[in-house]
Amino acid sequence: MSELVRNERRGAVALLTLNRPKALNALDRATLEALHEAIAEVANDAGARALVLTGEGRAFAAGADIEQMSRMSPQEAETFSRLGHSSAAALESLAIPTIAAVAGFALGGGCELALACDWIYASRKARFGQPEVALGLIPGFGGTSRLVRRVGIAWAKQLVLTGANIEAEEALRIGLVNRSFEPDELLDKALEAGETAAQRGPLAVAMAKRVIEQGQDADVRTAHVLEQNAFGLVSASRDCREGMEAFLQKRDPSFRGE
Ligand code: CAA
């Protein structure tokens, strides 16, 4: 495992930590590759039922590595954008819930990685932004699409076209962040939310996540059909029988992912 991304287990929750604090966890090629590898490890870890992504030190990630990008040809820049996209897509397509725990700066590619998680918890000291236009660039790791979907087109345009950062309180108000916490509470709260989801029926959680993701790319009638089909499918699982029996027998369910 690379030192650039730590992969630990906290109960049923995989905790991935971007670990390049001297550069505010700036995302260079090596860090993105390490992240991709760590996400694949989590995908293959049957005991990991949720994931929390965070950053070591005072940043979640202050964006793509500007020093490395400054030496890229246009072709290399496109390949680099694809690399960032593939890490974001790998996060998004995990079958388990993913939570970004943002303690400090989540800027540019850092904000985009947070957006690839299912939701974001932030410390009250966190700062969010897409400052690429200040460098003569545009977002390159999915910000132009995921930010629009998360906060709506007007806020996405304000953030991307001004390049100005916002504080956690504003991020909370516009729906970029689900909840904010005191800095020393953030990680525990994110792990706790992961643990809560981890205790639910894993097939149902995975199916619900997939239907939400696929449904938002489809027209609403197709999205309804996707839901109806998935509802029928998950109803055939052993865990669904167990969940309903446990409710009726007034006991906790014992889910097995079957
Ligand atoms: N790339 C490379 N290095 C970075 C970096 C980045 N994105 N962000 C910070 N660093 C480095 C700094 O160069 C500095 O290194 P040295 O100590 O070797 O000089 C170290 O991290 C600490 O940073 P600062 O001294 O700048 O810390 P600060 O507290 O004064 O400022 C900051 C913090 C406001 C986040 C500032 O570092 C900053 O503006 N960083 C750049 C933010 C940015 O523009 N991000 C977007 C990048 S483009 C992108 O992400 C494209 C995309 O979508 C794919």
PDB file of C-alpha atoms and ligand atoms in Angstrom:
ATOM      1  CA  MET A   1       0.000   0.000   0.000  1.00  0.00           C
ATOM      2  CA  SER A   2       1.262   3.475  -0.885  1.00  0.00           C
ATOM      3  CA  GLU A   3       2.046   5.980   1.862  1.00  0.00           C
ATOM      4  CA  LEU A   4       0.246   8.632  -0.158  1.00  0.00           C
ATOM      5  CA  VAL A   5      -3.138   7.176   0.746  1.00  0.00           C
ATOM      6  CA  ARG A   6      -3.623   5.315   4.020  1.00  0.00           C
ATOM      7  CA  ASN A   7      -6.226   2.556   4.080  1.00  0.00           C
ATOM      8  CA  GLU A   8      -7.400   1.492   7.539  1.00  0.00           C
ATOM      9  CA  ARG A   9     -10.452  -0.318   8.854  1.00  0.00           C
ATOM     10  CA  ARG A  10     -12.489   1.183  11.714  1.00  0.00           C
ATOM     11  CA  GLY A  11     -15.057  -1.516  12.459  1.00  0.00           C
ATOM     12  CA  ALA A  12     -17.043  -2.041   9.272  1.00  0.00           C
ATOM     13  CA  VAL A  13     -15.897   1.301   7.840  1.00  0.00           C
ATOM     14  CA  ALA A  14     -12.886   1.689   5.531  1.00  0.00           C
ATOM     15  CA  LEU A  15     -11.062   4.933   6.312  1.00  0.00           C
ATOM     16  CA  LEU A  16      -9.000   6.314   3.417  1.00  0.00           C
ATOM     17  CA  THR A  17      -6.723   9.252   4.246  1.00  0.00           C
ATOM     18  CA  LEU A  18      -5.016  11.392   1.608  1.00  0.00           C
ATOM     19  CA  ASN A  19      -1.551  11.681   3.093  1.00  0.00           C
ATOM     20  CA  ARG A  20       0.554  14.391   1.506  1.00  0.00           C
ATOM     21  CA  PRO A  21       0.045  17.062   4.143  1.00  0.00           C
ATOM     22  CA  LYS A  22       3.112  19.193   3.309  1.00  0.00           C
ATOM     23  CA  ALA A  23       1.517  19.944  -0.072  1.00  0.00           C
ATOM     24  CA  LEU A  24      -1.992  20.214   1.472  1.00  0.00           C
ATOM     25  CA  ASN A  25      -2.722  16.788  -0.100  1.00  0.00           C
ATOM     26  CA  ALA A  26      -2.410  18.246  -3.604  1.00  0.00           C
ATOM     27  CA  LEU A  27      -3.423  15.550  -6.059  1.00  0.00           C
ATOM     28  CA  ASP A  28      -0.490  14.594  -8.250  1.00  0.00           C
ATOM     29  CA  ARG A  29      -0.421  11.540 -10.499  1.00  0.00           C
ATOM     30  CA  ALA A  30       1.081   9.290  -7.817  1.00  0.00           C
ATOM     31  CA  THR A  31      -1.559  10.276  -5.238  1.00  0.00           C
ATOM     32  CA  LEU A  32      -4.406   9.706  -7.703  1.00  0.00           C
ATOM     33  CA  GLU A  33      -2.972   6.307  -8.634  1.00  0.00           C
ATOM     34  CA  ALA A  34      -2.608   5.405  -4.949  1.00  0.00           C
ATOM     35  CA  LEU A  35      -6.189   6.492  -4.342  1.00  0.00           C
ATOM     36  CA  HIS A  36      -7.410   4.364  -7.219  1.00  0.00           C
ATOM     37  CA  GLU A  37      -5.535   1.362  -5.789  1.00  0.00           C
ATOM     38  CA  ALA A  38      -6.927   1.961  -2.288  1.00  0.00           C
ATOM     39  CA  ILE A  39     -10.490   2.200  -3.639  1.00  0.00           C
ATOM     40  CA  ALA A  40      -9.977  -1.136  -5.443  1.00  0.00           C
ATOM     41  CA  GLU A  41      -8.751  -2.669  -2.158  1.00  0.00           C
ATOM     42  CA  VAL A  42     -11.892  -1.464  -0.411  1.00  0.00           C
ATOM     43  CA  ALA A  43     -14.074  -2.822  -3.237  1.00  0.00           C
ATOM     44  CA  ASN A  44     -12.466  -6.237  -2.668  1.00  0.00           C
ATOM     45  CA  ASP A  45     -12.808  -6.106   1.129  1.00  0.00           C
ATOM     46  CA  ALA A  46     -16.081  -7.888   1.916  1.00  0.00           C
ATOM     47  CA  GLY A  47     -16.000  -6.601   5.505  1.00  0.00           C
ATOM     48  CA  ALA A  48     -15.912  -2.941   4.453  1.00  0.00           C
ATOM     49  CA  ARG A  49     -19.550  -1.828   4.411  1.00  0.00           C
ATOM     50  CA  ALA A  50     -18.962   1.949   4.165  1.00  0.00           C
ATOM     51  CA  LEU A  51     -16.082   4.265   3.327  1.00  0.00           C
ATOM     52  CA  VAL A  52     -14.907   7.560   4.787  1.00  0.00           C
ATOM     53  CA  LEU A  53     -12.456   9.631   2.730  1.00  0.00           C
ATOM     54  CA  THR A  54     -10.489  12.325   4.555  1.00  0.00           C
ATOM     55  CA  GLY A  55      -7.207  14.241   4.407  1.00  0.00           C
ATOM     56  CA  GLU A  56      -4.230  14.324   6.758  1.00  0.00           C
ATOM     57  CA  GLY A  57      -3.412  17.747   8.237  1.00  0.00           C
ATOM     58  CA  ARG A  58      -5.113  21.053   7.475  1.00  0.00           C
ATOM     59  CA  ALA A  59      -6.569  20.146   4.071  1.00  0.00           C
ATOM     60  CA  PHE A  60      -8.880  17.544   2.593  1.00  0.00           C
ATOM     61  CA  ALA A  61      -7.065  18.341  -0.671  1.00  0.00           C
ATOM     62  CA  ALA A  62      -6.096  21.761  -2.057  1.00  0.00           C
ATOM     63  CA  GLY A  63      -6.660  20.621  -5.627  1.00  0.00           C
ATOM     64  CA  ALA A  64      -4.710  19.024  -8.411  1.00  0.00           C
ATOM     65  CA  ASP A  65      -0.942  19.489  -8.098  1.00  0.00           C
ATOM     66  CA  ILE A  66      -0.228  22.836  -9.746  1.00  0.00           C
ATOM     67  CA  GLU A  67       3.527  22.313  -9.900  1.00  0.00           C
ATOM     68  CA  GLN A  68       3.058  19.020 -11.801  1.00  0.00           C
ATOM     69  CA  MET A  69       0.322  20.457 -14.054  1.00  0.00           C
ATOM     70  CA  SER A  70       2.505  23.456 -14.965  1.00  0.00           C
ATOM     71  CA  ARG A  71       4.829  21.067 -16.854  1.00  0.00           C
ATOM     72  CA  MET A  72       2.123  19.135 -18.751  1.00  0.00           C
ATOM     73  CA  SER A  73       1.492  19.245 -22.487  1.00  0.00           C
ATOM     74  CA  PRO A  74      -2.197  19.515 -23.516  1.00  0.00           C
ATOM     75  CA  GLN A  75      -2.207  15.767 -24.215  1.00  0.00           C
ATOM     76  CA  GLU A  76      -0.735  15.040 -20.777  1.00  0.00           C
ATOM     77  CA  ALA A  77      -3.282  17.388 -19.190  1.00  0.00           C
ATOM     78  CA  GLU A  78      -6.119  15.456 -20.825  1.00  0.00           C
ATOM     79  CA  THR A  79      -4.668  12.142 -19.616  1.00  0.00           C
ATOM     80  CA  PHE A  80      -4.308  13.652 -16.130  1.00  0.00           C
ATOM     81  CA  SER A  81      -7.954  14.766 -16.204  1.00  0.00           C
ATOM     82  CA  ARG A  82      -8.939  11.207 -17.177  1.00  0.00           C
ATOM     83  CA  LEU A  83      -6.919   9.860 -14.234  1.00  0.00           C
ATOM     84  CA  GLY A  84      -8.753  12.157 -11.804  1.00  0.00           C
ATOM     85  CA  HIS A  85     -12.069  11.223 -13.404  1.00  0.00           C
ATOM     86  CA  SER A  86     -11.319   7.527 -13.041  1.00  0.00           C
ATOM     87  CA  SER A  87     -10.642   7.899  -9.285  1.00  0.00           C
ATOM     88  CA  ALA A  88     -13.864   9.879  -8.879  1.00  0.00           C
ATOM     89  CA  ALA A  89     -15.805   7.300 -10.924  1.00  0.00           C
ATOM     90  CA  ALA A  90     -14.288   4.440  -8.908  1.00  0.00           C
ATOM     91  CA  LEU A  91     -15.478   6.109  -5.696  1.00  0.00           C
ATOM     92  CA  GLU A  92     -18.907   6.764  -7.136  1.00  0.00           C
ATOM     93  CA  SER A  93     -19.390   3.223  -8.374  1.00  0.00           C
ATOM     94  CA  LEU A  94     -18.500   1.522  -5.079  1.00  0.00           C
ATOM     95  CA  ALA A  95     -21.480  -0.520  -3.868  1.00  0.00           C
ATOM     96  CA  ILE A  96     -21.110   0.876  -0.328  1.00  0.00           C
ATOM     97  CA  PRO A  97     -21.950   4.357   1.019  1.00  0.00           C
ATOM     98  CA  THR A  98     -19.052   6.825   0.834  1.00  0.00           C
ATOM     99  CA  ILE A  99     -18.673   9.927   2.990  1.00  0.00           C
ATOM    100  CA  ALA A 100     -16.128  12.723   2.535  1.00  0.00           C
ATOM    101  CA  ALA A 101     -14.971  14.110   5.899  1.00  0.00           C
ATOM    102  CA  VAL A 102     -13.616  17.573   5.037  1.00  0.00           C
ATOM    103  CA  ALA A 103     -11.637  19.185   7.833  1.00  0.00           C
ATOM    104  CA  GLY A 104      -9.954  22.019   5.911  1.00  0.00           C
ATOM    105  CA  PHE A 105      -9.459  23.053   2.294  1.00  0.00           C
ATOM    106  CA  ALA A 106     -11.405  21.133  -0.366  1.00  0.00           C
ATOM    107  CA  LEU A 107     -10.469  23.099  -3.462  1.00  0.00           C
ATOM    108  CA  GLY A 108     -10.474  22.292  -7.170  1.00  0.00           C
ATOM    109  CA  GLY A 109      -9.811  18.581  -7.620  1.00  0.00           C
ATOM    110  CA  GLY A 110     -10.179  18.198  -3.825  1.00  0.00           C
ATOM    111  CA  CYS A 111     -13.731  19.536  -3.917  1.00  0.00           C
ATOM    112  CA  GLU A 112     -14.381  17.305  -6.932  1.00  0.00           C
ATOM    113  CA  LEU A 113     -13.235  14.178  -5.072  1.00  0.00           C
ATOM    114  CA  ALA A 114     -15.477  15.111  -2.149  1.00  0.00           C
ATOM    115  CA  LEU A 115     -18.346  15.501  -4.630  1.00  0.00           C
ATOM    116  CA  ALA A 116     -17.728  11.971  -5.926  1.00  0.00           C
ATOM    117  CA  CYS A 117     -18.577  10.701  -2.428  1.00  0.00           C
ATOM    118  CA  ASP A 118     -22.242  10.067  -1.595  1.00  0.00           C
ATOM    119  CA  TRP A 119     -22.294  12.976   0.823  1.00  0.00           C
ATOM    120  CA  ILE A 120     -19.984  15.403   2.591  1.00  0.00           C
ATOM    121  CA  TYR A 121     -19.573  16.089   6.302  1.00  0.00           C
ATOM    122  CA  ALA A 122     -17.426  19.118   7.101  1.00  0.00           C
ATOM    123  CA  SER A 123     -15.701  20.797   9.995  1.00  0.00           C
ATOM    124  CA  ARG A 124     -16.874  24.336  10.690  1.00  0.00           C
ATOM    125  CA  LYS A 125     -13.386  25.407   9.537  1.00  0.00           C
ATOM    126  CA  ALA A 126     -13.645  23.773   6.103  1.00  0.00           C
ATOM    127  CA  ARG A 127     -13.359  25.839   2.918  1.00  0.00           C
ATOM    128  CA  PHE A 128     -14.746  24.776  -0.452  1.00  0.00           C
ATOM    129  CA  GLY A 129     -14.162  26.140  -3.916  1.00  0.00           C
ATOM    130  CA  GLN A 130     -13.338  25.577  -7.557  1.00  0.00           C
ATOM    131  CA  PRO A 131     -10.496  28.102  -8.018  1.00  0.00           C
ATOM    132  CA  GLU A 132      -9.332  26.769 -11.409  1.00  0.00           C
ATOM    133  CA  VAL A 133     -10.273  29.893 -13.388  1.00  0.00           C
ATOM    134  CA  ALA A 134      -7.801  31.846 -11.233  1.00  0.00           C
ATOM    135  CA  LEU A 135      -5.130  29.646 -12.857  1.00  0.00           C
ATOM    136  CA  GLY A 136      -6.609  30.002 -16.349  1.00  0.00           C
ATOM    137  CA  LEU A 137      -7.992  26.465 -16.066  1.00  0.00           C
ATOM    138  CA  ILE A 138     -11.389  24.848 -15.621  1.00  0.00           C
ATOM    139  CA  PRO A 139     -12.405  22.029 -13.239  1.00  0.00           C
ATOM    140  CA  GLY A 140     -10.957  18.772 -14.527  1.00  0.00           C
ATOM    141  CA  PHE A 141     -12.102  15.983 -12.213  1.00  0.00           C
ATOM    142  CA  GLY A 142     -15.878  16.170 -12.769  1.00  0.00           C
ATOM    143  CA  GLY A 143     -16.747  19.480 -11.091  1.00  0.00           C
ATOM    144  CA  THR A 144     -18.707  20.915 -13.985  1.00  0.00           C
ATOM    145  CA  SER A 145     -21.206  18.054 -13.782  1.00  0.00           C
ATOM    146  CA  ARG A 146     -21.198  16.814 -10.167  1.00  0.00           C
ATOM    147  CA  LEU A 147     -21.267  20.307  -8.632  1.00  0.00           C
ATOM    148  CA  VAL A 148     -24.259  21.279 -10.795  1.00  0.00           C
ATOM    149  CA  ARG A 149     -26.127  18.205  -9.646  1.00  0.00           C
ATOM    150  CA  ARG A 150     -25.269  18.755  -5.990  1.00  0.00           C
ATOM    151  CA  VAL A 151     -25.984  22.471  -5.614  1.00  0.00           C
ATOM    152  CA  GLY A 152     -27.874  23.523  -8.771  1.00  0.00           C
ATOM    153  CA  ILE A 153     -26.648  25.384 -11.803  1.00  0.00           C
ATOM    154  CA  ALA A 154     -26.576  28.932 -10.380  1.00  0.00           C
ATOM    155  CA  TRP A 155     -24.391  28.132  -7.363  1.00  0.00           C
ATOM    156  CA  ALA A 156     -22.200  25.869  -9.504  1.00  0.00           C
ATOM    157  CA  LYS A 157     -21.685  28.733 -11.952  1.00  0.00           C
ATOM    158  CA  GLN A 158     -20.947  31.214  -9.169  1.00  0.00           C
ATOM    159  CA  LEU A 159     -18.324  28.910  -7.660  1.00  0.00           C
ATOM    160  CA  VAL A 160     -16.719  27.866 -10.952  1.00  0.00           C
ATOM    161  CA  LEU A 161     -16.855  31.227 -12.743  1.00  0.00           C
ATOM    162  CA  THR A 162     -15.623  33.363  -9.823  1.00  0.00           C
ATOM    163  CA  GLY A 163     -13.184  30.813  -8.401  1.00  0.00           C
ATOM    164  CA  ALA A 164     -14.033  32.214  -4.948  1.00  0.00           C
ATOM    165  CA  ASN A 165     -14.052  29.948  -1.893  1.00  0.00           C
ATOM    166  CA  ILE A 166     -16.956  29.524   0.497  1.00  0.00           C
ATOM    167  CA  GLU A 167     -16.972  28.647   4.187  1.00  0.00           C
ATOM    168  CA  ALA A 168     -18.536  25.521   5.687  1.00  0.00           C
ATOM    169  CA  GLU A 169     -21.630  27.415   6.839  1.00  0.00           C
ATOM    170  CA  GLU A 170     -22.419  28.567   3.296  1.00  0.00           C
ATOM    171  CA  ALA A 171     -21.588  25.106   1.901  1.00  0.00           C
ATOM    172  CA  LEU A 172     -24.109  23.696   4.359  1.00  0.00           C
ATOM    173  CA  ARG A 173     -26.763  26.216   3.351  1.00  0.00           C
ATOM    174  CA  ILE A 174     -26.477  25.444  -0.381  1.00  0.00           C
ATOM    175  CA  GLY A 175     -26.502  21.677   0.120  1.00  0.00           C
ATOM    176  CA  LEU A 176     -22.886  21.008  -0.800  1.00  0.00           C
ATOM    177  CA  VAL A 177     -22.369  19.736   2.753  1.00  0.00           C
ATOM    178  CA  ASN A 178     -24.929  17.607   4.615  1.00  0.00           C
ATOM    179  CA  ARG A 179     -23.831  18.458   8.162  1.00  0.00           C
ATOM    180  CA  SER A 180     -21.062  20.467   9.844  1.00  0.00           C
ATOM    181  CA  PHE A 181     -19.327  19.736  13.134  1.00  0.00           C
ATOM    182  CA  GLU A 182     -16.703  21.070  15.503  1.00  0.00           C
ATOM    183  CA  PRO A 183     -13.292  20.094  14.074  1.00  0.00           C
ATOM    184  CA  ASP A 184     -12.549  17.514  16.789  1.00  0.00           C
ATOM    185  CA  GLU A 185     -15.924  15.787  16.262  1.00  0.00           C
ATOM    186  CA  LEU A 186     -15.840  15.526  12.467  1.00  0.00           C
ATOM    187  CA  LEU A 187     -14.099  12.195  11.930  1.00  0.00           C
ATOM    188  CA  ASP A 188     -16.070  10.390  14.639  1.00  0.00           C
ATOM    189  CA  LYS A 189     -19.346  11.696  13.213  1.00  0.00           C
ATOM    190  CA  ALA A 190     -18.403  10.569   9.704  1.00  0.00           C
ATOM    191  CA  LEU A 191     -17.354   7.121  10.966  1.00  0.00           C
ATOM    192  CA  GLU A 192     -20.570   6.909  12.991  1.00  0.00           C
ATOM    193  CA  ALA A 193     -22.692   7.661   9.902  1.00  0.00           C
ATOM    194  CA  GLY A 194     -20.707   5.043   7.969  1.00  0.00           C
ATOM    195  CA  GLU A 195     -21.241   2.517  10.786  1.00  0.00           C
ATOM    196  CA  THR A 196     -25.002   3.210  10.785  1.00  0.00           C
ATOM    197  CA  ALA A 197     -25.242   2.495   7.048  1.00  0.00           C
ATOM    198  CA  ALA A 198     -22.954  -0.517   7.526  1.00  0.00           C
ATOM    199  CA  GLN A 199     -25.475  -2.123   9.894  1.00  0.00           C
ATOM    200  CA  ARG A 200     -28.261  -2.020   7.275  1.00  0.00           C
ATOM    201  CA  GLY A 201     -28.945  -4.724   4.699  1.00  0.00           C
ATOM    202  CA  PRO A 202     -25.897  -4.505   2.393  1.00  0.00           C
ATOM    203  CA  LEU A 203     -27.746  -5.687  -0.723  1.00  0.00           C
ATOM    204  CA  ALA A 204     -30.501  -3.154  -0.113  1.00  0.00           C
ATOM    205  CA  VAL A 205     -27.980  -0.343   0.485  1.00  0.00           C
ATOM    206  CA  ALA A 206     -26.065  -1.231  -2.684  1.00  0.00           C
ATOM    207  CA  MET A 207     -29.252  -1.536  -4.725  1.00  0.00           C
ATOM    208  CA  ALA A 208     -30.669   1.759  -3.441  1.00  0.00           C
ATOM    209  CA  LYS A 209     -27.393   3.538  -4.252  1.00  0.00           C
ATOM    210  CA  ARG A 210     -27.314   2.076  -7.753  1.00  0.00           C
ATOM    211  CA  VAL A 211     -30.922   3.010  -8.471  1.00  0.00           C
ATOM    212  CA  ILE A 212     -30.346   6.585  -7.264  1.00  0.00           C
ATOM    213  CA  GLU A 213     -27.210   6.910  -9.444  1.00  0.00           C
ATOM    214  CA  GLN A 214     -28.758   5.333 -12.549  1.00  0.00           C
ATOM    215  CA  GLY A 215     -32.086   7.057 -11.985  1.00  0.00           C
ATOM    216  CA  GLN A 216     -30.590  10.523 -12.086  1.00  0.00           C
ATOM    217  CA  ASP A 217     -29.089   9.801 -15.520  1.00  0.00           C
ATOM    218  CA  ALA A 218     -32.441   8.566 -16.868  1.00  0.00           C
ATOM    219  CA  ASP A 219     -35.786  10.226 -17.621  1.00  0.00           C
ATOM    220  CA  VAL A 220     -38.165  10.000 -14.676  1.00  0.00           C
ATOM    221  CA  ARG A 221     -40.362   7.202 -16.100  1.00  0.00           C
ATOM    222  CA  THR A 222     -37.299   5.041 -16.719  1.00  0.00           C
ATOM    223  CA  ALA A 223     -36.075   5.888 -13.202  1.00  0.00           C
ATOM    224  CA  HIS A 224     -39.384   4.675 -11.783  1.00  0.00           C
ATOM    225  CA  VAL A 225     -39.123   1.409 -13.708  1.00  0.00           C
ATOM    226  CA  LEU A 226     -35.527   0.922 -12.496  1.00  0.00           C
ATOM    227  CA  GLU A 227     -36.801   1.345  -8.928  1.00  0.00           C
ATOM    228  CA  GLN A 228     -39.723  -1.069  -9.411  1.00  0.00           C
ATOM    229  CA  ASN A 229     -37.435  -3.739 -10.897  1.00  0.00           C
ATOM    230  CA  ALA A 230     -34.842  -3.326  -8.140  1.00  0.00           C
ATOM    231  CA  PHE A 231     -37.582  -3.406  -5.490  1.00  0.00           C
ATOM    232  CA  GLY A 232     -38.745  -6.771  -6.813  1.00  0.00           C
ATOM    233  CA  LEU A 233     -35.202  -8.095  -7.055  1.00  0.00           C
ATOM    234  CA  VAL A 234     -34.131  -7.121  -3.543  1.00  0.00           C
ATOM    235  CA  SER A 235     -37.396  -8.521  -2.156  1.00  0.00           C
ATOM    236  CA  ALA A 236     -36.168 -11.960  -3.240  1.00  0.00           C
ATOM    237  CA  SER A 237     -33.105 -11.764  -0.971  1.00  0.00           C
ATOM    238  CA  ARG A 238     -32.617 -13.716   2.218  1.00  0.00           C
ATOM    239  CA  ASP A 239     -31.776 -10.425   3.974  1.00  0.00           C
ATOM    240  CA  CYS A 240     -35.118  -8.909   3.032  1.00  0.00           C
ATOM    241  CA  ARG A 241     -36.994 -11.872   4.561  1.00  0.00           C
ATOM    242  CA  GLU A 242     -34.766 -11.617   7.633  1.00  0.00           C
ATOM    243  CA  GLY A 243     -35.309  -7.824   7.961  1.00  0.00           C
ATOM    244  CA  MET A 244     -39.086  -8.094   7.878  1.00  0.00           C
ATOM    245  CA  GLU A 245     -39.214 -11.167  10.143  1.00  0.00           C
ATOM    246  CA  ALA A 246     -36.948  -9.417  12.659  1.00  0.00           C
ATOM    247  CA  PHE A 247     -39.262  -6.396  12.675  1.00  0.00           C
ATOM    248  CA  LEU A 248     -42.331  -8.558  13.249  1.00  0.00           C
ATOM    249  CA  GLN A 249     -40.560 -10.564  15.967  1.00  0.00           C
ATOM    250  CA  LYS A 250     -39.334  -7.331  17.612  1.00  0.00           C
ATOM    251  CA  ARG A 251     -35.632  -8.259  17.410  1.00  0.00           C
ATOM    252  CA  ASP A 252     -32.555  -6.874  15.627  1.00  0.00           C
ATOM    253  CA  PRO A 253     -32.011  -8.276  12.120  1.00  0.00           C
ATOM    254  CA  SER A 254     -28.952 -10.310  11.262  1.00  0.00           C
ATOM    255  CA  PHE A 255     -27.979  -9.398   7.696  1.00  0.00           C
ATOM    256  CA  ARG A 256     -25.601 -11.574   5.682  1.00  0.00           C
ATOM    257  CA  GLY A 257     -25.523  -9.838   2.302  1.00  0.00           C
ATOM    258  CA  GLU A 258     -27.460 -12.728   0.709  1.00  0.00           C
TER     259      GLU A 258
HETATM  260  N1  CAA B   1      -0.696  22.098  -5.917  1.00  0.00           N
HETATM  261  C1  CAA B   1       0.576  22.009  -5.508  1.00  0.00           C
HETATM  262  N2  CAA B   1       0.994  22.445  -4.296  1.00  0.00           N
HETATM  263  C2  CAA B   1       0.093  23.004  -3.487  1.00  0.00           C
HETATM  264  C3  CAA B   1      -1.270  23.151  -3.858  1.00  0.00           C
HETATM  265  C4  CAA B   1      -1.649  22.639  -5.133  1.00  0.00           C
HETATM  266  N3  CAA B   1      -2.923  22.674  -5.556  1.00  0.00           N
HETATM  267  N4  CAA B   1      -1.926  23.747  -2.852  1.00  0.00           N
HETATM  268  C5  CAA B   1      -1.021  23.976  -1.886  1.00  0.00           C
HETATM  269  N5  CAA B   1       0.198  23.527  -2.260  1.00  0.00           N
HETATM  270  C6  CAA B   1       1.458  23.603  -1.508  1.00  0.00           C
HETATM  271  C7  CAA B   1       2.023  25.004  -1.538  1.00  0.00           C
HETATM  272  O1  CAA B   1       2.744  25.218  -2.741  1.00  0.00           O
HETATM  273  C8  CAA B   1       2.898  24.977  -0.308  1.00  0.00           C
HETATM  274  O2  CAA B   1       4.101  24.294  -0.605  1.00  0.00           O
HETATM  275  P1  CAA B   1       5.522  24.853  -0.066  1.00  0.00           P
HETATM  276  O3  CAA B   1       5.410  24.797   1.431  1.00  0.00           O
HETATM  277  O4  CAA B   1       6.503  23.870  -0.625  1.00  0.00           O
HETATM  278  O5  CAA B   1       5.631  26.261  -0.591  1.00  0.00           O
HETATM  279  C9  CAA B   1       2.106  24.109   0.669  1.00  0.00           C
HETATM  280  O6  CAA B   1       1.212  23.361  -0.125  1.00  0.00           O
HETATM  281  C10 CAA B   1       1.298  24.927   1.647  1.00  0.00           C
HETATM  282  O7  CAA B   1       0.487  25.837   0.912  1.00  0.00           O
HETATM  283  P2  CAA B   1       0.469  27.418   1.184  1.00  0.00           P
HETATM  284  O8  CAA B   1       1.778  27.869   1.727  1.00  0.00           O
HETATM  285  O9  CAA B   1      -0.011  28.072  -0.072  1.00  0.00           O
HETATM  286  O10 CAA B   1      -0.613  27.504   2.349  1.00  0.00           O
HETATM  287  P3  CAA B   1      -1.595  28.725   2.666  1.00  0.00           P
HETATM  288  O11 CAA B   1      -2.261  28.374   3.953  1.00  0.00           O
HETATM  289  O12 CAA B   1      -0.881  30.018   2.562  1.00  0.00           O
HETATM  290  O13 CAA B   1      -2.694  28.697   1.492  1.00  0.00           O
HETATM  291  C11 CAA B   1      -4.280  27.652   0.020  1.00  0.00           C
HETATM  292  C12 CAA B   1      -3.555  27.600   1.387  1.00  0.00           C
HETATM  293  C13 CAA B   1      -5.235  28.851   0.000  1.00  0.00           C
HETATM  294  C14 CAA B   1      -5.089  26.358  -0.101  1.00  0.00           C
HETATM  295  C15 CAA B   1      -3.248  27.772  -1.099  1.00  0.00           C
HETATM  296  O14 CAA B   1      -2.256  26.773  -0.922  1.00  0.00           O
HETATM  297  C16 CAA B   1      -3.819  27.611  -2.480  1.00  0.00           C
HETATM  298  O15 CAA B   1      -4.437  28.529  -2.985  1.00  0.00           O
HETATM  299  N6  CAA B   1      -3.583  26.436  -3.113  1.00  0.00           N
HETATM  300  C17 CAA B   1      -3.995  26.205  -4.475  1.00  0.00           C
HETATM  301  C18 CAA B   1      -5.496  25.995  -4.568  1.00  0.00           C
HETATM  302  C19 CAA B   1      -5.917  25.771  -5.997  1.00  0.00           C
HETATM  303  O16 CAA B   1      -5.787  26.639  -6.850  1.00  0.00           O
HETATM  304  N7  CAA B   1      -6.469  24.573  -6.282  1.00  0.00           N
HETATM  305  C20 CAA B   1      -6.937  24.226  -7.606  1.00  0.00           C
HETATM  306  C21 CAA B   1      -5.856  23.518  -8.358  1.00  0.00           C
HETATM  307  S1  CAA B   1      -6.300  23.254 -10.038  1.00  0.00           S
HETATM  308  C22 CAA B   1      -7.296  21.875 -10.045  1.00  0.00           C
HETATM  309  O17 CAA B   1      -7.618  21.317  -9.007  1.00  0.00           O
HETATM  310  C23 CAA B   1      -7.716  21.411 -11.398  1.00  0.00           C
HETATM  311  C24 CAA B   1      -8.691  20.305 -11.382  1.00  0.00           C
HETATM  312  O18 CAA B   1      -9.867  20.467 -11.160  1.00  0.00           O
HETATM  313  C25 CAA B   1      -8.264  18.980 -11.770  1.00  0.00           C
END
